[in-house]
XYZ file of N, CA and C in Angstrom:
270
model
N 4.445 -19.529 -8.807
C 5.577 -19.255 -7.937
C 6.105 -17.843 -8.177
N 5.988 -17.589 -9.405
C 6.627 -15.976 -9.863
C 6.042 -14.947 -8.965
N 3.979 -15.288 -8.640
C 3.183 -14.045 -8.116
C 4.105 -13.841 -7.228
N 4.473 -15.126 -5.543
C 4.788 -15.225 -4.835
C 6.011 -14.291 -4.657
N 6.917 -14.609 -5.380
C 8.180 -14.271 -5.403
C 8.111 -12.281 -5.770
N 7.024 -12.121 -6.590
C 6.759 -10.745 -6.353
C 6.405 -9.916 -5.589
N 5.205 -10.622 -4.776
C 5.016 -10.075 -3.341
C 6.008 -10.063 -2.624
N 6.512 -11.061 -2.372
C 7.565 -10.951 -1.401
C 8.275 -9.946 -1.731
N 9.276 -9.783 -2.455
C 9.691 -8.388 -3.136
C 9.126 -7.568 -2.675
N 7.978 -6.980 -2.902
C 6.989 -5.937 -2.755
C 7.068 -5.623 -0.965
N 7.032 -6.863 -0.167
C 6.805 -6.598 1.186
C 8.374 -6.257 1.488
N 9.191 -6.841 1.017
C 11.080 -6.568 1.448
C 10.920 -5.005 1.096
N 10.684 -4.545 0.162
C 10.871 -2.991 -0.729
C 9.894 -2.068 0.142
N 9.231 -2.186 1.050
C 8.022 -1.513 1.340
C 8.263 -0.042 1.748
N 9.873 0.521 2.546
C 10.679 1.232 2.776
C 10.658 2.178 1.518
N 10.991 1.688 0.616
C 11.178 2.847 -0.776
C 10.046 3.498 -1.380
N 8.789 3.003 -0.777
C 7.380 3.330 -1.370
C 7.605 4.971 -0.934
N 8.080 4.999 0.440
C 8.001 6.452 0.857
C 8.039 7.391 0.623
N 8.978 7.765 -0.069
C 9.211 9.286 -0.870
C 7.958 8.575 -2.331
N 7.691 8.305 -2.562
C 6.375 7.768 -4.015
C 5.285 8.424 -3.251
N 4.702 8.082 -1.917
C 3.443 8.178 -1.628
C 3.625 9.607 -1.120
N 4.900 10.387 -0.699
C 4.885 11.696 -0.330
C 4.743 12.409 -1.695
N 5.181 12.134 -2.697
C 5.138 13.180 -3.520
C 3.309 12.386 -4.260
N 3.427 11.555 -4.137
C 1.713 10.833 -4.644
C 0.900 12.143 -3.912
N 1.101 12.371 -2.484
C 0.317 13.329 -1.888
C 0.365 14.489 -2.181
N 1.392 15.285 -2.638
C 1.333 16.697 -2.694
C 1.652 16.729 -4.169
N 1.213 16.081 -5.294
C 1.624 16.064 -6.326
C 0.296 16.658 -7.157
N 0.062 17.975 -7.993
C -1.023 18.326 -8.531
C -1.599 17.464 -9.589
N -0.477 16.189 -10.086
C -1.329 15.454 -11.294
C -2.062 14.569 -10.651
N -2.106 14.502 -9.563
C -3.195 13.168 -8.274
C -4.054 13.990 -8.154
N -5.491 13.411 -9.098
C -6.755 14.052 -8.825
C -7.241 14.068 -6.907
N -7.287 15.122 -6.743
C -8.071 15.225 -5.103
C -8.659 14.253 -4.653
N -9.690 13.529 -5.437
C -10.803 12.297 -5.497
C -9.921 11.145 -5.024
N -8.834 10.973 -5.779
C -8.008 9.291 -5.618
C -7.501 9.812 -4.104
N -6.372 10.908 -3.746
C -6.180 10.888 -2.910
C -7.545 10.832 -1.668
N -8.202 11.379 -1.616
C -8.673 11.252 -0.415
C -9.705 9.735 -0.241
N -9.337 9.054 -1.538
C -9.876 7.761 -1.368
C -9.085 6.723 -1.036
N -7.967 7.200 -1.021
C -6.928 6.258 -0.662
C -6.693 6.209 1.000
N -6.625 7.512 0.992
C -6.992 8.064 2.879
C -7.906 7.462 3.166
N -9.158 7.719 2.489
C -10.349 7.198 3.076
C -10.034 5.473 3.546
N -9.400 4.387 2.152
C -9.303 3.275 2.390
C -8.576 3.032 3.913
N -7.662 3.584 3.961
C -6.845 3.033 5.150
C -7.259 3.881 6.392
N -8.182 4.681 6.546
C -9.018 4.798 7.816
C -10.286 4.200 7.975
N -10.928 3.210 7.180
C -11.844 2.837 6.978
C -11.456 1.573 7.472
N -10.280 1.110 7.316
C -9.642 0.068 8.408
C -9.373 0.326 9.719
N -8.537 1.501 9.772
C -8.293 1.842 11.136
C -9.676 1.962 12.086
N -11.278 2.082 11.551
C -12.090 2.681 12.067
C -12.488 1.131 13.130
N -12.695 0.080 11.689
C -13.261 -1.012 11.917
C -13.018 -1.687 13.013
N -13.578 -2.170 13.899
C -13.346 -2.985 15.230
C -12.975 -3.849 15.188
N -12.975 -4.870 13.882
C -12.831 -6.013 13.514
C -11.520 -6.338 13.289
N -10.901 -7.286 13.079
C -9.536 -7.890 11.953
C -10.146 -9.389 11.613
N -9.298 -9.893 10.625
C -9.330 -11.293 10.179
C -8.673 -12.004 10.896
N -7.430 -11.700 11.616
C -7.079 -12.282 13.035
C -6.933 -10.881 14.266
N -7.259 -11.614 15.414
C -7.117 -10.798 16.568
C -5.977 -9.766 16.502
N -5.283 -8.976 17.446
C -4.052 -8.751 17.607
C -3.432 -8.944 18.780
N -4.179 -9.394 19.329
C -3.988 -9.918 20.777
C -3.014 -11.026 20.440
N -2.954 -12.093 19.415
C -2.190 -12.843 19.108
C -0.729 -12.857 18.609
N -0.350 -11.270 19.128
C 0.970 -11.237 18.635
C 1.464 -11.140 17.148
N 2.347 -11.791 16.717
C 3.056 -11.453 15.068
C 1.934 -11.786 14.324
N 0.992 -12.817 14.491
C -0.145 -13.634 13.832
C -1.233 -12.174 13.662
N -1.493 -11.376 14.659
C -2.256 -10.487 14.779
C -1.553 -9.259 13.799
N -1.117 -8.964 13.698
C 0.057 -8.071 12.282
C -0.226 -8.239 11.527
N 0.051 -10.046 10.865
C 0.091 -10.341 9.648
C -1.139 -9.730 8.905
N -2.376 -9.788 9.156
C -3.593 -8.896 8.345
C -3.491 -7.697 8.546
N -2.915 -7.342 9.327
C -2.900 -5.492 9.392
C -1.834 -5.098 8.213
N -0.732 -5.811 7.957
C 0.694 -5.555 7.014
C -0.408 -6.099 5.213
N -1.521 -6.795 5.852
C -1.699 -7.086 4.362
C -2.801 -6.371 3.693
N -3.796 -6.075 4.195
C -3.994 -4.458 4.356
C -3.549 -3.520 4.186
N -2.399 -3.120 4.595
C -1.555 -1.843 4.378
C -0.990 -2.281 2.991
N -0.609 -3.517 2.438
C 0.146 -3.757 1.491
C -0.888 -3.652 0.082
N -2.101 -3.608 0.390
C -3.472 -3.796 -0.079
C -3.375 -2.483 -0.501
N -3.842 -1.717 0.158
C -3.722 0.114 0.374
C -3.095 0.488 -0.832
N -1.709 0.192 -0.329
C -0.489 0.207 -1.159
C -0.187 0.655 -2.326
N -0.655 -0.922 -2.693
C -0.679 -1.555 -4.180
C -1.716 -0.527 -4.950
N -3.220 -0.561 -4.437
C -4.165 0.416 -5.002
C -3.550 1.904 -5.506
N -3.202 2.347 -3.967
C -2.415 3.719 -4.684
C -1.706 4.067 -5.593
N -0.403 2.702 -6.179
C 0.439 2.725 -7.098
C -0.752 2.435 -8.543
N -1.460 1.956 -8.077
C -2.211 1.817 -9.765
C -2.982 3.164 -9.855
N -3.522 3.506 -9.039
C -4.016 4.674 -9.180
C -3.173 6.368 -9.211
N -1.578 6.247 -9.634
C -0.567 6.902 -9.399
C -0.686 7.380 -10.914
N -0.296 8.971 -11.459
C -0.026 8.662 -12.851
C 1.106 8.054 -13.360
N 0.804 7.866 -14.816
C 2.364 7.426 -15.452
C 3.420 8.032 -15.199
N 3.782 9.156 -14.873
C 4.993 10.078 -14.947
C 5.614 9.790 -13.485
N 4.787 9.431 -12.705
C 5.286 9.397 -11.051
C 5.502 7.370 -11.007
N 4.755 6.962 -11.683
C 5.625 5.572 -11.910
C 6.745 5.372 -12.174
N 7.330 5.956 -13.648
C 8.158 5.940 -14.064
C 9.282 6.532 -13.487
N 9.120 7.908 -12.233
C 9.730 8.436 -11.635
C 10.543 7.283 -10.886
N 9.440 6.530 -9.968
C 9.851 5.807 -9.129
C 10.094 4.273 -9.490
N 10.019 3.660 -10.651
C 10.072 2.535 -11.572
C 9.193 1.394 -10.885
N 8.249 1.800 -10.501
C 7.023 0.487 -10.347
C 6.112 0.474 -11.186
């Protein structure tokens, strides 16, 4: 029940990631490599024709696109250094 209750968190908070992933981007301790693999991840979705649900289906059609992005996300923050964690306390 705890994971749960963390995600959720995680999806309510998703707003504050923002200024993290702007300075994640222009930040010289983010090796070049992570960033443009992180880019790479989330156009490598955008490319795909596919989803796990349609989107034709409305909110149902979202829900895998938001979990995906939340996917993305999460990767980037682990792949963030320590100093820009601690900046931003995740």
């Amino acid at each position: 029940m705890r994971k749960w209750w963390k995600r959720l968190r995680f999806i309510i908070h998703v707003r504050r990631f923002l200024p993290f992933l702007f300075e994640f981007f222009v930040s010289r301790e983010v090796p070049m490599r992570k960033k443009a693999f992180s880019v790479g991840l989330f156009l490598l979705y955008m490319v795909l024709p596919f989803d796990l649900i349609p989107d034709w289906l409305a909110l149902f059609g979202l829900i895998d696109d938001l979990a995906v992005f939340l996917f993305i996300l999460q990767q980037v923050i682990k792949m963030a250094p320590i100093s820009l964690k601690e900046k931003y306390n995740l």
